[in-house]
Amino acid sequence: MALDLFKRIETRRGLFAVEKITLIYNLLTSILILFLFQRMDHPWRMLLDRAMIAAMTFLLMYLYRLAPCKFSAFVRIVIQMSLLSYWYPDTFEFNRFFPNLDHVFAITEQFIFNGQPAIWFCHTFPHLIVSEAFNMGYFFYYPMILIVALFYFIYKFEWFEKMSFVLVTSFFIYYLIYIFVPVAGPQFYFPAIGIDNVSKGIFPAIGDYFNHHQELLPGPGYQHGFFYSLVEGSQQVGERPTAAFPSSHVGISTILMIMAWRGSKKLFACLIPFYMLLCGATVYIQAHYVIDAIVGFFSAFLLYVVVTWMFKKWFAQPMFE
């Protein structure tokens, strides 16, 4: 199948939908930085980063006008999607000043399940095969995003802009929740309060503890596994005590599965095993409480409907023809 990557395409002038929503999120968080300016560690650098992202966005738009083709459109959109790796840890720079809410979720889990499923799960199945399967599923999160994006780019190019908008906007909605609902998850909260307290069902409030401490509980499971090492390494480098509720891993992967189903039943069938392992892994590796995963799952359907409506309302005409 010929992709015609460099064939000129008819397209609207101006910003893509995904670029507009990124600039809106950029502006909202810039305003928040100004409100918290005196309390933040490096507000000037954060504002400079945002100015550079905005400038890069308009520069890419200008360069695209010189050669409007599938490849240049792909570059513009993928760059905005890649910036999600910047916006995610950025949520911690805001929510670290608000009182941590992990105790509320841990107490709720204790009440519902008479214990902590995040502890039971990994302790019940510490075996190599189970550990590696769940860690593989968890690690597959970003490859899943890439696979679905490439599928739409190659086979459903007329819907590629919509797909990217729905995905990135859903991420940003989750990120706004993370800013104002600071929950770190068991892997951060349990070492903060001590495993003895966890085993006794004692879950104290820790206020702004994570403003000064970011100790991460080593991942459970078979510690010499290949995928275990990949997940553990990525978490030690890029993880922050933020973004536990609701689980964006479950939420975004569910949205990806909806997109896969609508695009190709074969793609959906290929991804479903990895999706199921990913959802289970969020609790298995103690990144999330069960409540986080459940709300992440159901919120995905609401977000997909709402964000799709936003796209149709704001961008009635497709960018690409």
PDB file of N, CA and C in Angstrom, residues 58 91 107 215 225 268 276 308:
ATOM      1  N   PHE A  58       3.867  27.146  16.885  1.00  0.00           N
ATOM      2  CA  PHE A  58       3.614  28.082  15.780  1.00  0.00           C
ATOM      3  C   PHE A  58       4.675  27.952  14.683  1.00  0.00           C
ATOM      4  N   THR A  91       2.614  17.785  36.609  1.00  0.00           N
ATOM      5  CA  THR A  91       1.476  17.870  37.539  1.00  0.00           C
ATOM      6  C   THR A  91       1.946  17.849  38.986  1.00  0.00           C
ATOM      7  N   ILE A 107      -7.982   4.042  53.209  1.00  0.00           N
ATOM      8  CA  ILE A 107      -9.028   3.711  54.186  1.00  0.00           C
ATOM      9  C   ILE A 107     -10.255   3.140  53.480  1.00  0.00           C
ATOM     10  N   GLU A 215      10.367   9.046  48.001  1.00  0.00           N
ATOM     11  CA  GLU A 215      10.823   7.669  48.045  1.00  0.00           C
ATOM     12  C   GLU A 215       9.794   6.751  47.389  1.00  0.00           C
ATOM     13  N   GLY A 225      13.431 -10.354  36.504  1.00  0.00           N
ATOM     14  CA  GLY A 225      12.811 -10.493  35.196  1.00  0.00           C
ATOM     15  C   GLY A 225      13.165  -9.351  34.253  1.00  0.00           C
ATOM     16  N   PHE A 268      -8.128  -4.604  17.497  1.00  0.00           N
ATOM     17  CA  PHE A 268      -8.689  -4.754  18.845  1.00  0.00           C
ATOM     18  C   PHE A 268      -8.347  -6.126  19.417  1.00  0.00           C
ATOM     19  N   MET A 276      -5.609  -6.150  28.977  1.00  0.00           N
ATOM     20  CA  MET A 276      -6.044  -6.793  30.214  1.00  0.00           C
ATOM     21  C   MET A 276      -4.888  -6.914  31.204  1.00  0.00           C
ATOM     22  N   THR A 308     -15.056  13.588  22.161  1.00  0.00           N
ATOM     23  CA  THR A 308     -15.492  13.446  20.778  1.00  0.00           C
ATOM     24  C   THR A 308     -16.507  14.529  20.424  1.00  0.00           C
TER      25      THR A 308
END
